[in-house]
PDB file of C-alpha atoms in Angstrom:
ATOM      1  CA  ALA A   1      45.689  23.963  34.192  1.00  0.00           C
ATOM      2  CA  GLU A   2      47.816  21.889  36.471  1.00  0.00           C
ATOM      3  CA  PRO A   3      49.083  18.579  35.113  1.00  0.00           C
ATOM      4  CA  LEU A   4      47.719  15.368  36.631  1.00  0.00           C
ATOM      5  CA  THR A   5      49.698  13.704  39.318  1.00  0.00           C
ATOM      6  CA  GLU A   6      50.930  10.172  38.844  1.00  0.00           C
ATOM      7  CA  GLU A   7      48.134   8.851  41.030  1.00  0.00           C
ATOM      8  CA  GLU A   8      45.469  10.794  39.106  1.00  0.00           C
ATOM      9  CA  GLN A   9      46.893   9.631  35.787  1.00  0.00           C
ATOM     10  CA  ARG A  10      46.755   6.007  36.919  1.00  0.00           C
ATOM     11  CA  GLU A  11      43.127   6.476  37.972  1.00  0.00           C
ATOM     12  CA  LYS A  12      42.302   8.065  34.612  1.00  0.00           C
ATOM     13  CA  ASP A  13      43.859   5.175  32.715  1.00  0.00           C
ATOM     14  CA  LYS A  14      41.996   2.691  34.874  1.00  0.00           C
ATOM     15  CA  LEU A  15      38.634   4.380  34.254  1.00  0.00           C
ATOM     16  CA  ALA A  16      39.335   4.623  30.532  1.00  0.00           C
ATOM     17  CA  ALA A  17      40.076   0.909  30.412  1.00  0.00           C
ATOM     18  CA  GLU A  18      36.799   0.158  32.179  1.00  0.00           C
ATOM     19  CA  GLY A  19      34.812   2.336  29.747  1.00  0.00           C
ATOM     20  CA  PHE A  20      34.077   2.029  26.024  1.00  0.00           C
ATOM     21  CA  GLY A  21      36.801   4.125  24.505  1.00  0.00           C
ATOM     22  CA  ASP A  22      36.483   2.433  21.116  1.00  0.00           C
ATOM     23  CA  TRP A  23      32.821   3.494  20.782  1.00  0.00           C
ATOM     24  CA  ASN A  24      32.089   6.750  18.986  1.00  0.00           C
ATOM     25  CA  LYS A  25      28.926   8.751  18.340  1.00  0.00           C
ATOM     26  CA  ARG A  26      28.208   6.895  15.112  1.00  0.00           C
ATOM     27  CA  ASP A  27      28.422   3.537  16.888  1.00  0.00           C
ATOM     28  CA  PHE A  28      26.048   4.823  19.554  1.00  0.00           C
ATOM     29  CA  GLN A  29      23.431   5.922  16.996  1.00  0.00           C
ATOM     30  CA  GLN A  30      23.678   2.602  15.180  1.00  0.00           C
ATOM     31  CA  PHE A  31      23.187   0.834  18.501  1.00  0.00           C
ATOM     32  CA  ILE A  32      19.985   2.837  19.103  1.00  0.00           C
ATOM     33  CA  ASN A  33      18.705   2.105  15.581  1.00  0.00           C
ATOM     34  CA  GLY A  34      19.530  -1.588  15.868  1.00  0.00           C
ATOM     35  CA  SER A  35      17.816  -1.868  19.249  1.00  0.00           C
ATOM     36  CA  ALA A  36      14.684  -0.232  17.823  1.00  0.00           C
ATOM     37  CA  LYS A  37      14.705  -2.466  14.756  1.00  0.00           C
ATOM     38  CA  TYR A  38      15.492  -5.852  16.307  1.00  0.00           C
ATOM     39  CA  GLY A  39      14.738  -5.448  20.018  1.00  0.00           C
ATOM     40  CA  ARG A  40      17.014  -4.452  22.883  1.00  0.00           C
ATOM     41  CA  THR A  41      18.135  -8.008  23.687  1.00  0.00           C
ATOM     42  CA  ASN A  42      18.703  -9.247  20.135  1.00  0.00           C
ATOM     43  CA  TYR A  43      22.465  -8.734  20.251  1.00  0.00           C
ATOM     44  CA  GLU A  44      23.199 -10.858  17.182  1.00  0.00           C
ATOM     45  CA  ASP A  45      21.112  -8.697  14.852  1.00  0.00           C
ATOM     46  CA  ILE A  46      22.076  -5.412  16.519  1.00  0.00           C
ATOM     47  CA  ALA A  47      25.697  -6.300  15.751  1.00  0.00           C
ATOM     48  CA  LEU A  48      24.757  -6.292  12.061  1.00  0.00           C
ATOM     49  CA  GLU A  49      23.776  -2.643  12.386  1.00  0.00           C
ATOM     50  CA  VAL A  50      26.838  -1.504  14.339  1.00  0.00           C
ATOM     51  CA  ASP A  51      30.047  -1.433  12.305  1.00  0.00           C
ATOM     52  CA  SER A  52      33.011  -3.489  13.525  1.00  0.00           C
ATOM     53  CA  LYS A  53      31.284  -4.674  16.714  1.00  0.00           C
ATOM     54  CA  GLU A  54      30.743  -8.275  17.775  1.00  0.00           C
ATOM     55  CA  PRO A  55      27.646  -9.559  19.622  1.00  0.00           C
ATOM     56  CA  ASP A  56      29.674  -9.898  22.853  1.00  0.00           C
ATOM     57  CA  GLU A  57      30.699  -6.254  22.623  1.00  0.00           C
ATOM     58  CA  ILE A  58      27.089  -5.246  21.965  1.00  0.00           C
ATOM     59  CA  LYS A  59      25.921  -7.226  24.987  1.00  0.00           C
ATOM     60  CA  ALA A  60      28.520  -5.641  27.281  1.00  0.00           C
ATOM     61  CA  TYR A  61      27.655  -2.145  26.048  1.00  0.00           C
ATOM     62  CA  ALA A  62      23.894  -2.746  26.331  1.00  0.00           C
ATOM     63  CA  LYS A  63      24.254  -3.975  29.913  1.00  0.00           C
ATOM     64  CA  VAL A  64      25.835  -0.687  30.980  1.00  0.00           C
ATOM     65  CA  PHE A  65      23.596   1.419  28.736  1.00  0.00           C
ATOM     66  CA  TRP A  66      20.351   0.211  30.310  1.00  0.00           C
ATOM     67  CA  LYS A  67      21.713   0.881  33.782  1.00  0.00           C
ATOM     68  CA  ARG A  68      22.985   4.399  33.134  1.00  0.00           C
ATOM     69  CA  TYR A  69      21.060   5.701  30.103  1.00  0.00           C
ATOM     70  CA  LYS A  70      19.565   8.570  32.138  1.00  0.00           C
ATOM     71  CA  GLU A  71      23.031  10.117  32.313  1.00  0.00           C
ATOM     72  CA  ILE A  72      22.924  10.703  28.531  1.00  0.00           C
ATOM     73  CA  ALA A  73      21.720  14.049  27.205  1.00  0.00           C
ATOM     74  CA  ASN A  74      18.204  13.827  25.675  1.00  0.00           C
ATOM     75  CA  TRP A  75      17.908  10.217  26.806  1.00  0.00           C
ATOM     76  CA  GLU A  76      14.097  10.359  26.511  1.00  0.00           C
ATOM     77  CA  LYS A  77      14.384  10.726  22.735  1.00  0.00           C
ATOM     78  CA  HIS A  78      16.552   7.613  22.396  1.00  0.00           C
ATOM     79  CA  ILE A  79      14.413   5.496  24.719  1.00  0.00           C
ATOM     80  CA  ASP A  80      11.197   6.535  22.942  1.00  0.00           C
ATOM     81  CA  SER A  81      12.749   5.555  19.617  1.00  0.00           C
ATOM     82  CA  ILE A  82      13.618   2.092  20.933  1.00  0.00           C
ATOM     83  CA  ASN A  83      10.198   1.593  22.537  1.00  0.00           C
ATOM     84  CA  GLU A  84       8.341   2.597  19.363  1.00  0.00           C
ATOM     85  CA  GLY A  85      10.509   0.290  17.282  1.00  0.00           C
ATOM     86  CA  GLU A  86       9.856  -2.639  19.606  1.00  0.00           C
ATOM     87  CA  GLU A  87       6.106  -1.972  19.456  1.00  0.00           C
ATOM     88  CA  ARG A  88       6.181  -1.981  15.654  1.00  0.00           C
ATOM     89  CA  ARG A  89       8.150  -5.205  15.632  1.00  0.00           C
ATOM     90  CA  ALA A  90       5.752  -6.878  18.080  1.00  0.00           C
ATOM     91  CA  LYS A  91       2.834  -5.795  15.895  1.00  0.00           C
ATOM     92  CA  VAL A  92       4.443  -7.230  12.753  1.00  0.00           C
ATOM     93  CA  VAL A  93       5.205 -10.524  14.510  1.00  0.00           C
ATOM     94  CA  GLN A  94       1.631 -10.797  15.766  1.00  0.00           C
ATOM     95  CA  HIS A  95       0.178  -9.997  12.337  1.00  0.00           C
ATOM     96  CA  GLY A  96       2.419 -12.628  10.773  1.00  0.00           C
ATOM     97  CA  LYS A  97       1.166 -15.293  13.181  1.00  0.00           C
ATOM     98  CA  LEU A  98      -2.470 -14.339  12.609  1.00  0.00           C
ATOM     99  CA  LEU A  99      -1.960 -14.425   8.835  1.00  0.00           C
ATOM    100  CA  ARG A 100      -0.391 -17.890   9.120  1.00  0.00           C
ATOM    101  CA  GLN A 101      -3.398 -19.022  11.154  1.00  0.00           C
ATOM    102  CA  LYS A 102      -5.756 -17.655   8.499  1.00  0.00           C
ATOM    103  CA  MET A 103      -3.884 -19.457   5.719  1.00  0.00           C
ATOM    104  CA  GLY A 104      -3.956 -22.696   7.694  1.00  0.00           C
ATOM    105  CA  MET A 105      -7.744 -22.713   7.504  1.00  0.00           C
ATOM    106  CA  TYR A 106      -7.685 -23.482   3.767  1.00  0.00           C
ATOM    107  CA  ARG A 107      -6.195 -26.289   1.738  1.00  0.00           C
ATOM    108  CA  VAL A 108      -5.668 -24.075  -1.332  1.00  0.00           C
ATOM    109  CA  PRO A 109      -5.648 -20.467  -0.047  1.00  0.00           C
ATOM    110  CA  LEU A 110      -5.055 -18.982  -3.497  1.00  0.00           C
ATOM    111  CA  GLN A 111      -8.457 -20.289  -4.585  1.00  0.00           C
ATOM    112  CA  GLN A 112     -10.415 -20.761  -1.358  1.00  0.00           C
ATOM    113  CA  LEU A 113      -9.318 -17.879   0.878  1.00  0.00           C
ATOM    114  CA  LYS A 114     -12.246 -15.742   2.014  1.00  0.00           C
ATOM    115  CA  ILE A 115     -11.594 -12.145   3.012  1.00  0.00           C
ATOM    116  CA  ASN A 116     -14.048 -10.412   5.321  1.00  0.00           C
ATOM    117  CA  TYR A 117     -13.894  -6.976   3.771  1.00  0.00           C
ATOM    118  CA  THR A 118     -14.612  -3.987   5.983  1.00  0.00           C
ATOM    119  CA  VAL A 119     -16.087  -0.678   4.884  1.00  0.00           C
ATOM    120  CA  SER A 120     -12.616   0.808   4.375  1.00  0.00           C
ATOM    121  CA  THR A 121     -11.529  -2.034   2.084  1.00  0.00           C
ATOM    122  CA  THR A 122     -14.673  -2.039  -0.059  1.00  0.00           C
ATOM    123  CA  ASN A 123     -15.124   1.720  -0.447  1.00  0.00           C
ATOM    124  CA  LYS A 124     -13.928   2.552  -3.972  1.00  0.00           C
ATOM    125  CA  LYS A 125     -12.453  -0.957  -4.150  1.00  0.00           C
ATOM    126  CA  VAL A 126     -10.211  -1.347  -7.196  1.00  0.00           C
ATOM    127  CA  TYR A 127      -8.574  -4.732  -6.559  1.00  0.00           C
ATOM    128  CA  THR A 128     -10.334  -8.010  -7.322  1.00  0.00           C
ATOM    129  CA  GLU A 129     -10.630 -10.784  -4.751  1.00  0.00           C
ATOM    130  CA  GLU A 130      -8.261 -12.922  -6.812  1.00  0.00           C
ATOM    131  CA  GLU A 131      -5.630 -10.178  -6.649  1.00  0.00           C
ATOM    132  CA  ASP A 132      -6.128  -9.716  -2.903  1.00  0.00           C
ATOM    133  CA  ARG A 133      -5.811 -13.452  -2.278  1.00  0.00           C
ATOM    134  CA  PHE A 134      -2.583 -13.513  -4.261  1.00  0.00           C
ATOM    135  CA  LEU A 135      -1.144 -10.634  -2.210  1.00  0.00           C
ATOM    136  CA  LEU A 136      -1.971 -12.346   1.086  1.00  0.00           C
ATOM    137  CA  VAL A 137      -0.485 -15.644  -0.084  1.00  0.00           C
ATOM    138  CA  MET A 138       2.727 -13.858  -1.073  1.00  0.00           C
ATOM    139  CA  LEU A 139       2.877 -12.057   2.279  1.00  0.00           C
ATOM    140  CA  ASP A 140       2.631 -15.385   4.050  1.00  0.00           C
ATOM    141  CA  ARG A 141       5.234 -16.981   1.789  1.00  0.00           C
ATOM    142  CA  PHE A 142       7.915 -14.298   2.145  1.00  0.00           C
ATOM    143  CA  GLY A 143       7.094 -13.177   5.693  1.00  0.00           C
ATOM    144  CA  LEU A 144       6.187  -9.686   6.849  1.00  0.00           C
ATOM    145  CA  GLU A 145       9.763  -8.972   7.979  1.00  0.00           C
ATOM    146  CA  SER A 146      11.368  -9.910   4.664  1.00  0.00           C
ATOM    147  CA  GLU A 147      13.738  -7.400   3.081  1.00  0.00           C
ATOM    148  CA  ASN A 148      12.434  -5.740  -0.112  1.00  0.00           C
ATOM    149  CA  LEU A 149       9.124  -7.500   0.459  1.00  0.00           C
ATOM    150  CA  TYR A 150       7.000  -5.488  -1.965  1.00  0.00           C
ATOM    151  CA  GLU A 151       9.591  -5.620  -4.739  1.00  0.00           C
ATOM    152  CA  LYS A 152       9.502  -9.424  -4.439  1.00  0.00           C
ATOM    153  CA  ILE A 153       5.702  -9.453  -4.634  1.00  0.00           C
ATOM    154  CA  ARG A 154       5.780  -7.172  -7.689  1.00  0.00           C
ATOM    155  CA  ASP A 155       8.126  -9.613  -9.430  1.00  0.00           C
ATOM    156  CA  GLU A 156       5.862 -12.549  -8.540  1.00  0.00           C
ATOM    157  CA  ILE A 157       2.871 -10.716 -10.031  1.00  0.00           C
ATOM    158  CA  ARG A 158       4.721 -10.153 -13.295  1.00  0.00           C
ATOM    159  CA  GLU A 159       5.809 -13.787 -13.511  1.00  0.00           C
ATOM    160  CA  SER A 160       2.433 -15.305 -12.623  1.00  0.00           C
ATOM    161  CA  PRO A 161       0.359 -16.567 -15.592  1.00  0.00           C
ATOM    162  CA  LEU A 162      -2.802 -15.679 -13.655  1.00  0.00           C
ATOM    163  CA  PHE A 163      -2.314 -11.986 -14.361  1.00  0.00           C
ATOM    164  CA  ARG A 164      -0.777 -12.111 -17.812  1.00  0.00           C
ATOM    165  CA  PHE A 165      -3.467  -9.807 -19.215  1.00  0.00           C
ATOM    166  CA  ASP A 166      -4.293  -7.899 -16.021  1.00  0.00           C
ATOM    167  CA  TRP A 167      -2.754  -4.542 -16.912  1.00  0.00           C
ATOM    168  CA  PHE A 168      -3.930  -2.863 -13.709  1.00  0.00           C
ATOM    169  CA  PHE A 169      -2.286  -5.413 -11.404  1.00  0.00           C
ATOM    170  CA  LEU A 170       0.858  -5.691 -13.519  1.00  0.00           C
ATOM    171  CA  SER A 171       1.413  -1.932 -13.463  1.00  0.00           C
ATOM    172  CA  ARG A 172       1.294  -1.510  -9.670  1.00  0.00           C
ATOM    173  CA  THR A 173       4.436  -0.096  -8.053  1.00  0.00           C
ATOM    174  CA  PRO A 174       5.978  -1.532  -4.851  1.00  0.00           C
ATOM    175  CA  GLN A 175       4.592   1.461  -2.938  1.00  0.00           C
ATOM    176  CA  GLU A 176       1.048   0.827  -4.189  1.00  0.00           C
ATOM    177  CA  ILE A 177       1.379  -2.888  -3.475  1.00  0.00           C
ATOM    178  CA  GLY A 178       2.608  -2.050   0.024  1.00  0.00           C
ATOM    179  CA  ARG A 179      -0.399   0.153   0.753  1.00  0.00           C
ATOM    180  CA  ARG A 180      -2.813  -2.543  -0.368  1.00  0.00           C
ATOM    181  CA  CYS A 181      -0.953  -5.210   1.623  1.00  0.00           C
ATOM    182  CA  ASN A 182      -1.103  -3.065   4.770  1.00  0.00           C
ATOM    183  CA  THR A 183      -4.855  -2.697   4.343  1.00  0.00           C
ATOM    184  CA  LEU A 184      -5.356  -6.428   3.792  1.00  0.00           C
ATOM    185  CA  ILE A 185      -3.111  -7.600   6.639  1.00  0.00           C
ATOM    186  CA  THR A 186      -4.857  -5.214   9.036  1.00  0.00           C
ATOM    187  CA  THR A 187      -8.233  -6.624   7.984  1.00  0.00           C
ATOM    188  CA  VAL A 188      -7.100 -10.234   8.400  1.00  0.00           C
ATOM    189  CA  ALA A 189      -5.369  -9.545  11.732  1.00  0.00           C
ATOM    190  CA  LYS A 190      -8.475  -7.861  13.120  1.00  0.00           C
ATOM    191  CA  GLU A 191     -10.676 -10.756  12.017  1.00  0.00           C
ATOM    192  CA  MET A 192      -8.424 -13.443  13.511  1.00  0.00           C
ATOM    193  CA  ALA A 193      -7.781 -11.500  16.723  1.00  0.00           C
ATOM    194  CA  GLU A 194     -11.519 -11.193  17.307  1.00  0.00           C
ATOM    195  CA  MET A 195     -11.904 -14.901  16.611  1.00  0.00           C
ATOM    196  CA  ASN A 196      -9.165 -15.732  19.141  1.00  0.00           C
ATOM    197  CA  GLY A 197     -10.291 -13.152  21.670  1.00  0.00           C
ATOM    198  CA  GLU A 198      -6.912 -11.408  21.428  1.00  0.00           C
ATOM    199  CA  LYS A 199      -5.999  -7.742  21.497  1.00  0.00           C
ATOM    200  CA  LEU A 200      -3.973  -6.371  18.621  1.00  0.00           C
ATOM    201  CA  ASN A 201      -0.600  -4.858  19.486  1.00  0.00           C
ATOM    202  CA  GLY A 202      -0.296  -1.152  18.728  1.00  0.00           C
ATOM    203  CA  SER A 203      -2.843   1.011  16.974  1.00  0.00           C
ATOM    204  CA  LYS A 204      -3.167   2.552  13.564  1.00  0.00           C
ATOM    205  CA  GLY A 205      -1.134   5.730  13.402  1.00  0.00           C
ATOM    206  CA  LYS A 206      -1.728   8.784  11.260  1.00  0.00           C
ATOM    207  CA  ARG A 207       0.711   7.618   8.597  1.00  0.00           C
ATOM    208  CA  ALA A 208      -0.992   4.236   8.239  1.00  0.00           C
ATOM    209  CA  ALA A 209      -4.397   5.898   8.053  1.00  0.00           C
ATOM    210  CA  ASP A 210      -3.175   8.298   5.365  1.00  0.00           C
ATOM    211  CA  GLU A 211      -1.707   5.440   3.344  1.00  0.00           C
ATOM    212  CA  GLU A 212      -4.945   3.477   3.531  1.00  0.00           C
ATOM    213  CA  SER A 213      -6.951   6.548   2.554  1.00  0.00           C
ATOM    214  CA  SER A 214      -4.727   7.229  -0.447  1.00  0.00           C
ATOM    215  CA  GLU A 215      -4.945   3.570  -1.445  1.00  0.00           C
ATOM    216  CA  GLU A 216      -8.728   3.745  -1.442  1.00  0.00           C
ATOM    217  CA  GLU A 217      -8.690   6.770  -3.733  1.00  0.00           C
ATOM    218  CA  GLU A 218      -6.949   4.891  -6.540  1.00  0.00           C
ATOM    219  CA  VAL A 219      -9.252   4.273  -9.485  1.00  0.00           C
ATOM    220  CA  LYS A 220      -9.002   1.247 -11.720  1.00  0.00           C
ATOM    221  CA  PRO A 221      -9.077   2.010 -15.454  1.00  0.00           C
ATOM    222  CA  THR A 222     -12.581   1.413 -16.797  1.00  0.00           C
ATOM    223  CA  THR A 223     -14.212   1.518 -20.198  1.00  0.00           C
ATOM    224  CA  LYS A 224     -15.738   4.892 -20.954  1.00  0.00           C
ATOM    225  CA  LYS A 225     -19.518   4.906 -21.090  1.00  0.00           C
ATOM    226  CA  ALA A 226     -21.786   7.685 -22.308  1.00  0.00           C
ATOM    227  CA  LYS A 227     -23.984   9.123 -19.599  1.00  0.00           C
ATOM    228  CA  GLY A 228     -27.695   8.451 -19.945  1.00  0.00           C
ATOM    229  CA  ASN A 229     -28.691  12.111 -19.988  1.00  0.00           C
ATOM    230  CA  VAL A 230     -26.018  13.215 -22.471  1.00  0.00           C
ATOM    231  CA  LYS A 231     -26.997  13.166 -26.150  1.00  0.00           C
ATOM    232  CA  ASN A 232     -24.637  12.407 -28.977  1.00  0.00           C
ATOM    233  CA  LYS A 233     -24.910  15.547 -31.095  1.00  0.00           C
ATOM    234  CA  GLN A 234     -23.221  14.005 -34.105  1.00  0.00           C
ATOM    235  CA  LEU A 235     -25.570  11.025 -34.041  1.00  0.00           C
ATOM    236  CA  ASP A 236     -28.579  13.305 -33.661  1.00  0.00           C
ATOM    237  CA  SER A 237     -27.459  15.394 -36.629  1.00  0.00           C
ATOM    238  CA  VAL A 238     -27.130  12.278 -38.767  1.00  0.00           C
ATOM    239  CA  LYS A 239     -30.555  11.083 -37.680  1.00  0.00           C
ATOM    240  CA  GLY A 240     -31.997  14.540 -38.266  1.00  0.00           C
ATOM    241  CA  GLY A 241     -30.453  14.659 -41.734  1.00  0.00           C
ATOM    242  CA  SER A 242     -31.906  11.297 -42.673  1.00  0.00           C
ATOM    243  CA  LYS A 243     -35.332  12.358 -41.432  1.00  0.00           C
ATOM    244  CA  ALA A 244     -35.124  15.599 -43.416  1.00  0.00           C
ATOM    245  CA  ALA A 245     -34.072  13.723 -46.529  1.00  0.00           C
ATOM    246  CA  SER A 246     -36.912  11.274 -46.053  1.00  0.00           C
ATOM    247  CA  SER A 247     -39.374  14.094 -45.546  1.00  0.00           C
ATOM    248  CA  THR A 248     -38.075  15.952 -48.610  1.00  0.00           C
ATOM    249  CA  SER A 249     -38.261  12.889 -50.799  1.00  0.00           C
ATOM    250  CA  SER A 250     -41.753  12.226 -49.510  1.00  0.00           C
ATOM    251  CA  ARG A 251     -42.809  15.751 -50.276  1.00  0.00           C
ATOM    252  CA  ALA A 252     -41.210  15.574 -53.728  1.00  0.00           C
ATOM    253  CA  GLY A 253     -43.047  12.361 -54.428  1.00  0.00           C
ATOM    254  CA  SER A 254     -46.295  13.997 -53.437  1.00  0.00           C
ATOM    255  CA  VAL A 255     -45.698  16.909 -55.808  1.00  0.00           C
ATOM    256  CA  ALA A 256     -44.705  14.559 -58.593  1.00  0.00           C
ATOM    257  CA  SER A 257     -47.809  12.519 -57.995  1.00  0.00           C
ATOM    258  CA  THR A 258     -49.978  15.612 -58.076  1.00  0.00           C
ATOM    259  CA  GLY A 259     -48.366  16.865 -61.270  1.00  0.00           C
ATOM    260  CA  SER A 260     -48.767  13.554 -63.046  1.00  0.00           C
ATOM    261  CA  ASN A 261     -52.441  13.289 -62.245  1.00  0.00           C
ATOM    262  CA  GLY A 262     -53.022  16.889 -63.252  1.00  0.00           C
ATOM    263  CA  THR A 263     -55.624  17.292 -60.571  1.00  0.00           C
ATOM    264  CA  THR A 264     -55.746  18.776 -57.171  1.00  0.00           C
ATOM    265  CA  LYS A 265     -57.311  17.332 -54.091  1.00  0.00           C
ATOM    266  CA  GLY A 266     -60.599  18.988 -55.017  1.00  0.00           C
ATOM    267  CA  GLY A 267     -60.614  17.343 -58.469  1.00  0.00           C
ATOM    268  CA  ALA A 268     -59.918  20.548 -60.508  1.00  0.00           C
ATOM    269  CA  ALA A 269     -57.355  20.549 -63.332  1.00  0.00           C
ATOM    270  CA  ALA A 270     -54.484  23.001 -63.098  1.00  0.00           C
ATOM    271  CA  VAL A 271     -53.906  25.085 -66.268  1.00  0.00           C
ATOM    272  CA  VAL A 272     -50.867  27.282 -66.744  1.00  0.00           C
ATOM    273  CA  THR A 273     -51.358  30.324 -68.945  1.00  0.00           C
ATOM    274  CA  LYS A 274     -48.730  32.133 -71.022  1.00  0.00           C
ATOM    275  CA  SER A 275     -48.366  34.744 -68.324  1.00  0.00           C
ATOM    276  CA  GLY A 276     -47.238  32.021 -65.975  1.00  0.00           C
ATOM    277  CA  ARG A 277     -50.255  32.350 -63.738  1.00  0.00           C
ATOM    278  CA  ALA A 278     -52.172  29.237 -62.925  1.00  0.00           C
ATOM    279  CA  SER A 279     -55.919  29.066 -63.158  1.00  0.00           C
ATOM    280  CA  ARG A 280     -58.309  26.343 -62.218  1.00  0.00           C
ATOM    281  CA  LYS A 281     -60.544  24.704 -64.743  1.00  0.00           C
ATOM    282  CA  LYS A 282     -63.519  22.888 -63.396  1.00  0.00           C
TER     283      LYS A 282
END
């Protein structure tokens, strides 16, 4: 290969200075993830995702990226990732606003909140209305975008005196709490959107549907009850034994009574001979 001329070298240095030589592949991937998580124009928060980059640097890079992204290999994959992330974020923001509107309808939501349960939320329902109200109040308090949201709610459940003896609620994991919260927030958002004449952002994906289905299949511990058509064999044997004993004693009493009177039902006396054979004496 021939070495670059002085003019070509100067042009190379000029182009390098105009580019983003201090950005590597890792920075690029973090930029994509941050844009999907916070939105493509939220430079302040994207900078939190990208190491050692300031918001001004993120803004300058994003400006060029959105003009020339089609020059990147597999650019469709990166753009789809950002679009899906922005849709999820818009959905969460909308659900948060609708939940806040629902809470604003009650003076004491923890006691007065009414949930319009759908078929999916009542089928094999294992949570009480008091528990569901508590979950919705906590979601509104912490916000749907809060970090470690379901761990915070789990801690609040354990510290609340309302559920001191509610073993089922106290033993729920953050994952189980998250599934129930997703079901409840979807129900509330649908109700309020219909009331406002709005259209919900996004749609329920396969993963959300699977989570809701698995949540419905959970069974709350219940007290064991004997089935109506199943007999207790031990109890029957005891009853049978008592009946047999009663019958035996009754029969023995009858024999004793007969022997003491010395007469049979027909009025004849029973005489036992030396040979042991009984004969009747009229």
